[in-house]
Short mmCIF file of C-alpha atoms in Angstrom, two decimals:
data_model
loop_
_atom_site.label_atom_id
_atom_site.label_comp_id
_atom_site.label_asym_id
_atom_site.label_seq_id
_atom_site.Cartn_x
_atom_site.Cartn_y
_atom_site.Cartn_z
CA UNK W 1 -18.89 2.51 20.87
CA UNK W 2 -22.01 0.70 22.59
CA UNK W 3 -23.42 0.08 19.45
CA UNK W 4 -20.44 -1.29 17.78
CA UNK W 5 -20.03 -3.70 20.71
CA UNK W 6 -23.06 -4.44 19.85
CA UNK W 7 -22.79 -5.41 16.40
CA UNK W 8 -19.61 -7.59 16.97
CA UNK W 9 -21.83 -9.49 19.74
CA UNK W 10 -23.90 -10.09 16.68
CA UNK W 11 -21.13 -10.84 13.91
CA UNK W 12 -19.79 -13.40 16.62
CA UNK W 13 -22.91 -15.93 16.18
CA UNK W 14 -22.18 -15.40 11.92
CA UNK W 15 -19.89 -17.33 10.18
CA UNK W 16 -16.53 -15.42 9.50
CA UNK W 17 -12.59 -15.78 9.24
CA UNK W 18 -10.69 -13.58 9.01
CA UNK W 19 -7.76 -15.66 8.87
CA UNK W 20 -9.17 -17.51 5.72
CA UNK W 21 -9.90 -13.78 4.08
CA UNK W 22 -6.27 -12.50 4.42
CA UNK W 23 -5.04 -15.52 3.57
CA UNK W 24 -7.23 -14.92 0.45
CA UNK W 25 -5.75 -11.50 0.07
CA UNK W 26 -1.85 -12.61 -0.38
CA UNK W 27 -2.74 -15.53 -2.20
CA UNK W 28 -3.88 -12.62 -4.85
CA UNK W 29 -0.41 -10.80 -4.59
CA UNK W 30 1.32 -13.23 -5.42
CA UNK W 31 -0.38 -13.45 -9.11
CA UNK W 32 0.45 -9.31 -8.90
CA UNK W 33 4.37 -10.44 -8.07
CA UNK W 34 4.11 -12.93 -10.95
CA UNK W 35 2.31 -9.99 -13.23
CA UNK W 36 4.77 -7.29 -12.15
CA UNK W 37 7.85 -9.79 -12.21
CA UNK W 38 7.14 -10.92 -15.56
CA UNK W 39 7.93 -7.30 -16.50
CA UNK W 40 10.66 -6.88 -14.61
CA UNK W 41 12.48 -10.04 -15.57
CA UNK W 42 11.94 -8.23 -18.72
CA UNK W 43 13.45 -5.15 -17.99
CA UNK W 44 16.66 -6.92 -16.32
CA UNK W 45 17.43 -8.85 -19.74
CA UNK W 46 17.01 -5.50 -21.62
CA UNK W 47 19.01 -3.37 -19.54
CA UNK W 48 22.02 -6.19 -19.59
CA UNK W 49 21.46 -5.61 -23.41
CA UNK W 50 21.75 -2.22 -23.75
CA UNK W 51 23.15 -0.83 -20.40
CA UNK W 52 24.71 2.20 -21.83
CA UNK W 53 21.52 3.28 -23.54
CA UNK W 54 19.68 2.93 -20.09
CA UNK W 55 21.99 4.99 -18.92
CA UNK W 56 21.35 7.27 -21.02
CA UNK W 57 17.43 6.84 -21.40
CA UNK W 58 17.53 7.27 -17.73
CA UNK W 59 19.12 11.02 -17.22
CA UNK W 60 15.41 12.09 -19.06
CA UNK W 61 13.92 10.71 -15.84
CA UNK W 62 13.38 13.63 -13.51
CA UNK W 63 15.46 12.20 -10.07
CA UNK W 64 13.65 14.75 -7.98
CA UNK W 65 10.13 13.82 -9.17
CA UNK W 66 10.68 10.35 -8.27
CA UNK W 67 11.73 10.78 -4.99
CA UNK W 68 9.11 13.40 -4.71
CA UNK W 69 6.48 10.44 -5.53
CA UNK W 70 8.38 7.81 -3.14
CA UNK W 71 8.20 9.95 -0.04
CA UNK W 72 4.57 10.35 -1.01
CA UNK W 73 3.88 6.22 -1.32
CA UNK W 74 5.86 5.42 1.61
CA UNK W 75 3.77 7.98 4.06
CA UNK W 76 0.76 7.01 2.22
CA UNK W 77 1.45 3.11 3.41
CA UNK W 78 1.89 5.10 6.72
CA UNK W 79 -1.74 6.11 7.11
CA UNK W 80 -3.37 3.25 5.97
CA UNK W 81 -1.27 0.94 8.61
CA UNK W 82 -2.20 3.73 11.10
CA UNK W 83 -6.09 3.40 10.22
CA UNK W 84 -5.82 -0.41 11.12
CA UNK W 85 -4.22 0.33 14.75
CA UNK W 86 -7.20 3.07 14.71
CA UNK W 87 -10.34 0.91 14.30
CA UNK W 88 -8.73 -1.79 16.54
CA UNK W 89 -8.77 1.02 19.83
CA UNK W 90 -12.33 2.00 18.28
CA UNK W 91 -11.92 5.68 16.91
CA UNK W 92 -13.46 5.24 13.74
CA UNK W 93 -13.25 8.94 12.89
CA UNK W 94 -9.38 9.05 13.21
CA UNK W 95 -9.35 5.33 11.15
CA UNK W 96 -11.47 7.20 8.16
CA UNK W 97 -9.50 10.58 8.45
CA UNK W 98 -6.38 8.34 8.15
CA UNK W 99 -7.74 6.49 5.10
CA UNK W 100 -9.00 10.24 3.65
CA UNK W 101 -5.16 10.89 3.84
CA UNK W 102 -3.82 8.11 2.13
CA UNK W 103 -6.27 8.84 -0.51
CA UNK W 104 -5.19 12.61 -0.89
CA UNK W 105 -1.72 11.12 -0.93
CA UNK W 106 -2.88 8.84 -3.80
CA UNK W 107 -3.75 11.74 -5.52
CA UNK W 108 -0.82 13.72 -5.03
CA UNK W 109 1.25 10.68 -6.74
CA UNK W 110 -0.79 10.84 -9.60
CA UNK W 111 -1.33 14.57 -10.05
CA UNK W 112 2.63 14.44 -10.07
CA UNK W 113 2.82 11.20 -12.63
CA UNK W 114 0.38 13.36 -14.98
CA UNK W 115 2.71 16.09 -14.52
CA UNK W 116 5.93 13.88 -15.32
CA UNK W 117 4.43 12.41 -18.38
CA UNK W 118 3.15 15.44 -19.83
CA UNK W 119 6.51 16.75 -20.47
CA UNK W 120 7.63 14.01 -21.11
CA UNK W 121 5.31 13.92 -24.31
CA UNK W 122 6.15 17.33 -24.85
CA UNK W 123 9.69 16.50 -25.80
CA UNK W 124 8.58 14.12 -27.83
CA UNK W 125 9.12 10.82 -25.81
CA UNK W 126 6.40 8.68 -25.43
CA UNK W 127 5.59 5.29 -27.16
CA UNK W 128 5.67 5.70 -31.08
CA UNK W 129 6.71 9.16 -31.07
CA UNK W 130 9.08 10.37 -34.31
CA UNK W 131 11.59 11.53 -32.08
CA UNK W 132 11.57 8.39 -30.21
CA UNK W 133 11.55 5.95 -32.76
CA UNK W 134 14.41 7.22 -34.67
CA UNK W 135 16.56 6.62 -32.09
CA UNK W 136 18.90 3.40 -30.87
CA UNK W 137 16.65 0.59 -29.45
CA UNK W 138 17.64 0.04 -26.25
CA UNK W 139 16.36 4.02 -25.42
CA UNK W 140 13.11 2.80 -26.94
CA UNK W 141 13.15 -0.51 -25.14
CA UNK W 142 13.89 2.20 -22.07
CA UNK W 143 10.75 4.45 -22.48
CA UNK W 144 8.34 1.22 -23.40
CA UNK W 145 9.61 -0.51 -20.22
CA UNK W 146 8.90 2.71 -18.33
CA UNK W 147 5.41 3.92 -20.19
CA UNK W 148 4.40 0.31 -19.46
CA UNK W 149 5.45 -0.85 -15.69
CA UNK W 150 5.12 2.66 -14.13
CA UNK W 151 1.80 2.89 -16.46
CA UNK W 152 0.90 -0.27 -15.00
CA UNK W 153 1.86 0.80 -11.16
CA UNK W 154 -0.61 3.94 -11.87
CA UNK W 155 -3.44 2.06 -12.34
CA UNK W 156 -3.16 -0.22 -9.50
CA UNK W 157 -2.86 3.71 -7.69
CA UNK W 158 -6.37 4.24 -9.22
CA UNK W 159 -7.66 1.01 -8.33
CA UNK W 160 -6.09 1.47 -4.35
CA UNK W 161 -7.69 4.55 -4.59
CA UNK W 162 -11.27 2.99 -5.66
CA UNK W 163 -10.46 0.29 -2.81
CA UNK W 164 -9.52 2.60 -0.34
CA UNK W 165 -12.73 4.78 -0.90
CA UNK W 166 -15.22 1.77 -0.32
CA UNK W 167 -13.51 0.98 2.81
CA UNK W 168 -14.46 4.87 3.93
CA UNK W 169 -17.85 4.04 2.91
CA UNK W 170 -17.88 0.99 4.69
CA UNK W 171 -16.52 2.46 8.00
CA UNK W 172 -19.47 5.05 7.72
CA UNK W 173 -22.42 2.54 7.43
CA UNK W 174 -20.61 0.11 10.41
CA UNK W 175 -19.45 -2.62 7.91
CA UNK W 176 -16.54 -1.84 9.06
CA UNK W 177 -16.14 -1.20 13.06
CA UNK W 178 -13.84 -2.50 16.10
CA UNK W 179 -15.21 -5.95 16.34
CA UNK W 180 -14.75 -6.34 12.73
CA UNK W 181 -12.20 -4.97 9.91
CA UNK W 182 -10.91 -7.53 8.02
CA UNK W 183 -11.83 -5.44 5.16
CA UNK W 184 -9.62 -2.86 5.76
CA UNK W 185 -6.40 -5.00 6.48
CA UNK W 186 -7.11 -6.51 3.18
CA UNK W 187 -7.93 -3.08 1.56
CA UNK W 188 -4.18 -1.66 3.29
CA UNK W 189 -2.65 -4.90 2.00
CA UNK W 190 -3.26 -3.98 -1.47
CA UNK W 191 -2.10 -0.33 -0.96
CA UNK W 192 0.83 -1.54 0.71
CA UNK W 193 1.82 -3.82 -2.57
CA UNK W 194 1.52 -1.07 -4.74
CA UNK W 195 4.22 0.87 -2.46
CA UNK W 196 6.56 -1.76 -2.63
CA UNK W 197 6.13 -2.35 -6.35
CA UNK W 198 7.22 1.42 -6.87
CA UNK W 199 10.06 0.53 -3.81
CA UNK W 200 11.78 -1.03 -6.81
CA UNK W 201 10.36 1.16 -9.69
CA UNK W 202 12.25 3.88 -8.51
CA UNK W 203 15.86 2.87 -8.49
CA UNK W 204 15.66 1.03 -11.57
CA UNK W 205 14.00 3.53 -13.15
CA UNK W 206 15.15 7.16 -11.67
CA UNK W 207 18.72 6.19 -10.66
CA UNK W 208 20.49 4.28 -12.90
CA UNK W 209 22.46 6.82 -14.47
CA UNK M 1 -4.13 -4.40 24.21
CA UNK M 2 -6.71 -6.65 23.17
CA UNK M 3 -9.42 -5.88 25.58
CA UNK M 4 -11.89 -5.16 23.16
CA UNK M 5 -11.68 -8.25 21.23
CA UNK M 6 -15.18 -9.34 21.97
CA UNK M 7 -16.40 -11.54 19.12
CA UNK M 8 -15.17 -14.81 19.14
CA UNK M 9 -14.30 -15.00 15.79
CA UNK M 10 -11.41 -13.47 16.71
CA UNK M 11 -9.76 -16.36 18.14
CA UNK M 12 -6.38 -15.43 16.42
CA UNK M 13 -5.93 -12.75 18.96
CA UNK M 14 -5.93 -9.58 17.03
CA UNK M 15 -2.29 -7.70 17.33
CA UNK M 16 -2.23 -3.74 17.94
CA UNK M 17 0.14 -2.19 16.60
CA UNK M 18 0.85 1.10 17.97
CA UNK M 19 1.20 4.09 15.91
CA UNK M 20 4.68 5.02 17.26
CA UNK M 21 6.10 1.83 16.31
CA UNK M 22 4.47 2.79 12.41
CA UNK M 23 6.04 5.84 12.76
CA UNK M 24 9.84 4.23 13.52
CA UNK M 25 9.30 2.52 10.59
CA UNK M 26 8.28 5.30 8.17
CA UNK M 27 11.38 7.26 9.07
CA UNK M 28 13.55 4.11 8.85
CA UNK M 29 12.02 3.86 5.08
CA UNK M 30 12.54 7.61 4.29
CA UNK M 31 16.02 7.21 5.37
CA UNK M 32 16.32 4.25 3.32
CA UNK M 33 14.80 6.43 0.14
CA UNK M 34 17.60 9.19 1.11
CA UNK M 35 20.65 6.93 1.00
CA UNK M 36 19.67 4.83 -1.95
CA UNK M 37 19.61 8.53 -3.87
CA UNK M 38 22.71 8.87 -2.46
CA UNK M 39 24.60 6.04 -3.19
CA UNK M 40 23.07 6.50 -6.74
CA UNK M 41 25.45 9.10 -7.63
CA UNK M 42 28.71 7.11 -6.80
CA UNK M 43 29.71 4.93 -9.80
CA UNK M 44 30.26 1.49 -8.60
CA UNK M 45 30.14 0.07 -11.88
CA UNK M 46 27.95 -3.30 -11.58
CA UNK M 47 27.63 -3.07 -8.06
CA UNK M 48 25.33 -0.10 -8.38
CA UNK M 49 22.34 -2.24 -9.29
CA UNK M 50 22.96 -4.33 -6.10
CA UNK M 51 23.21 -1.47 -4.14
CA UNK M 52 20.20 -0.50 -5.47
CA UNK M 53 17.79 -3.75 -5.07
CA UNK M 54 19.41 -4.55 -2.09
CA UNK M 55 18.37 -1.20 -0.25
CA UNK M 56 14.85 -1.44 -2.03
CA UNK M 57 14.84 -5.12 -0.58
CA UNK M 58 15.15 -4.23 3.07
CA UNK M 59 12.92 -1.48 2.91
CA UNK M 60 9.98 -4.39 1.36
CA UNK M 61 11.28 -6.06 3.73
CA UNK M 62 10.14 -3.66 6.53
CA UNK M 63 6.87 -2.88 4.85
CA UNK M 64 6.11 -6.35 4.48
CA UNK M 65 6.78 -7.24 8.41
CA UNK M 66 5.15 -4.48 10.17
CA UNK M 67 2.76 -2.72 8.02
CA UNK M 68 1.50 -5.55 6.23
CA UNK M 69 1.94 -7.58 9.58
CA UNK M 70 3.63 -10.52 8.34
CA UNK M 71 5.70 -10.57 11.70
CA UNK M 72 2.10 -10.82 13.66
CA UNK M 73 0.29 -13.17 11.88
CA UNK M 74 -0.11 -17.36 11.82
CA UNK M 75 3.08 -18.61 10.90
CA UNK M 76 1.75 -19.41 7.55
CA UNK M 77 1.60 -16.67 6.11
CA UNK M 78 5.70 -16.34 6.13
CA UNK M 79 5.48 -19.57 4.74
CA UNK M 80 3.14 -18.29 1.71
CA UNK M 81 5.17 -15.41 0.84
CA UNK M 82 8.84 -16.92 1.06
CA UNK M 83 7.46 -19.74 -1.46
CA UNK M 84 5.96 -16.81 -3.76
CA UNK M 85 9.26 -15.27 -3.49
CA UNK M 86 11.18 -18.63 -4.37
CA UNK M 87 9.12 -19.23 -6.97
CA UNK M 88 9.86 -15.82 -8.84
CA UNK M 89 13.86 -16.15 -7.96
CA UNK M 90 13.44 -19.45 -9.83
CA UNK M 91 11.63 -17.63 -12.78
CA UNK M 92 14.56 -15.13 -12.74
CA UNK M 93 17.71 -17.48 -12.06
CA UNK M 94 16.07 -19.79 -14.95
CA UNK M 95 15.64 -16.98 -17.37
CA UNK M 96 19.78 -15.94 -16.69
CA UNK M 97 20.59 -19.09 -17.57
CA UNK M 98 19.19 -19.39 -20.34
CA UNK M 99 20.31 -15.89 -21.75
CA UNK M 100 23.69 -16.50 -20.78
CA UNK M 101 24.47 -19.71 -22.27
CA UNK M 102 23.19 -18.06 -25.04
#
């Protein structure tokens, strides 16, 4: 605690805003809303297209999964808000076991995505497949809409979860501490996008049938 | 609250957040998740698709306020977002047009 009051004395006399990094931050969302939105304006053309075969594209979607991998998002977002609140009262031990959680969380969703996708390549529907191919467009539209956005989503997961481990690492050598974790709100900010991205991946995806 | 705030870079005034308050909001979101499944399985024709983004809208919504802090920070930053978001309804409303008048 001493020694982190300490260090802030120090950071003081440095130049730093924190203001000017978050600010940073969202300006950086925003080209992920345009990059995400492009893809969804996409998707809302398409499924005015061919509604009843995204109906029917949709029943392959396992409801339970998805709901499954919500739950898991939203608590995720939980911890790493939590880990903020943490290093502001000082416990840095509680702030990294919270952002070791969200991590494990971040695994969880993935472990189940692999899961999901390997049947779903079992039955013969992914991008290309014979089966899929053969059938009417707007099912094929469907699955490349959803191999491609949720793909997408996943690997903003593995990047959170790359993000999320340097700010562990940075908590344990004191780049990170009380008097300064700008770093962290700006790491959280980016986990927190990719739970609201899969906020609307989910019903448009899972229920729509 | 902000008794520790020590460096003077901090002259924003750094806002705590306490965890109980997180916590009000996680269950408001998984309650959120449960009655968008819910209302999934009613057929309200073209009205299910509103249902559905306008449930996933308030739940942003509440991530965006609290645990992204949107409600804490400079005004500014509400500023930045709503004209992000303005800009994408324009890219959408645009887009309709044009595929309607098709």
């Amino acid at each position: 605690m001493s020694s982190h009051a300490a260090e802030a004395a120090v950071q003081g006399h440095t130049h730093r805003d924190d203001v000017g990094s978050k600010m940073g931050m969202w300006l950086f969302l925003f080209t992920e809303l345009i990059l995400f939105g492009g893809m969804f304006i996409v998707y809302a053309v398409y499924r005015f297209t061919y509604q009843a075969e995204f109906h029917l594209a949709a029943s392959e979607l396992d409801r339970l999964v998805g709901a499954v991998n919500t739950i898991i998002l939203l608590t995720s977002s939980l911890t790493v808000a939590m880990s903020i609140t943490a290093i502001q009262e000082g416990k840095r031990d509680l702030a990294m076991l919270l952002v070791g959680m969200t991590i494990v969380l971040a695994l969880a969703f993935l472990v189940n995505k692999y899961f999901e996708w390997d049947h779903k390549f079992a039955v013969g529907l992914f991008p290309g497949s014979p089966d899929l191919v053969n059938k009417p467009p707007g099912i094929v539209l469907y699955f490349g809409l959803y191999y491609v956005m949720t793909g997408l989503h996943a690997l903003h997961v593995v990047i959170g979860i790359v993000i999320l481990a340097v700010m562990m690492g940075f908590m344990k050598t004191g780049t990170i501490h009380q008097g300064s974790y700008v770093k962290l709100e700006s790491g959280g900010l980016y986990w927190h996008l990719v739970d609201i991205i899969w906020i609307f991946l989910f019903p448009l995806f899972y229920l729509i049938h | 609250m902000e008794q520790h705030d020590v460096s003077t870079a901090h002259h924003e005034g750094a806002h705590t957040v306490s965890y109980a308050r997180y916590l009000m909001i996680w269950v408001a979101l998984m309650m959120l998740t449960g009655l968008t499944v819910a209302v999934a399985g009613i057929d309200f024709g073209d009205w299910i698709i509103i249902t559905a983004l306008t449930i996933a809208s308030v739940k942003t919504l509440l991530v965006l306020q609290v645990f992204m802090h949107l409600k804490f920070e400079d005004k500014i930053f509400r500023v930045f977002v709503l004209i992000a978001c303005m800009t994408f309804v324009i890219f959408i409303t645009l887009t309709f047009f044009d595929y309607a008048f098709r």
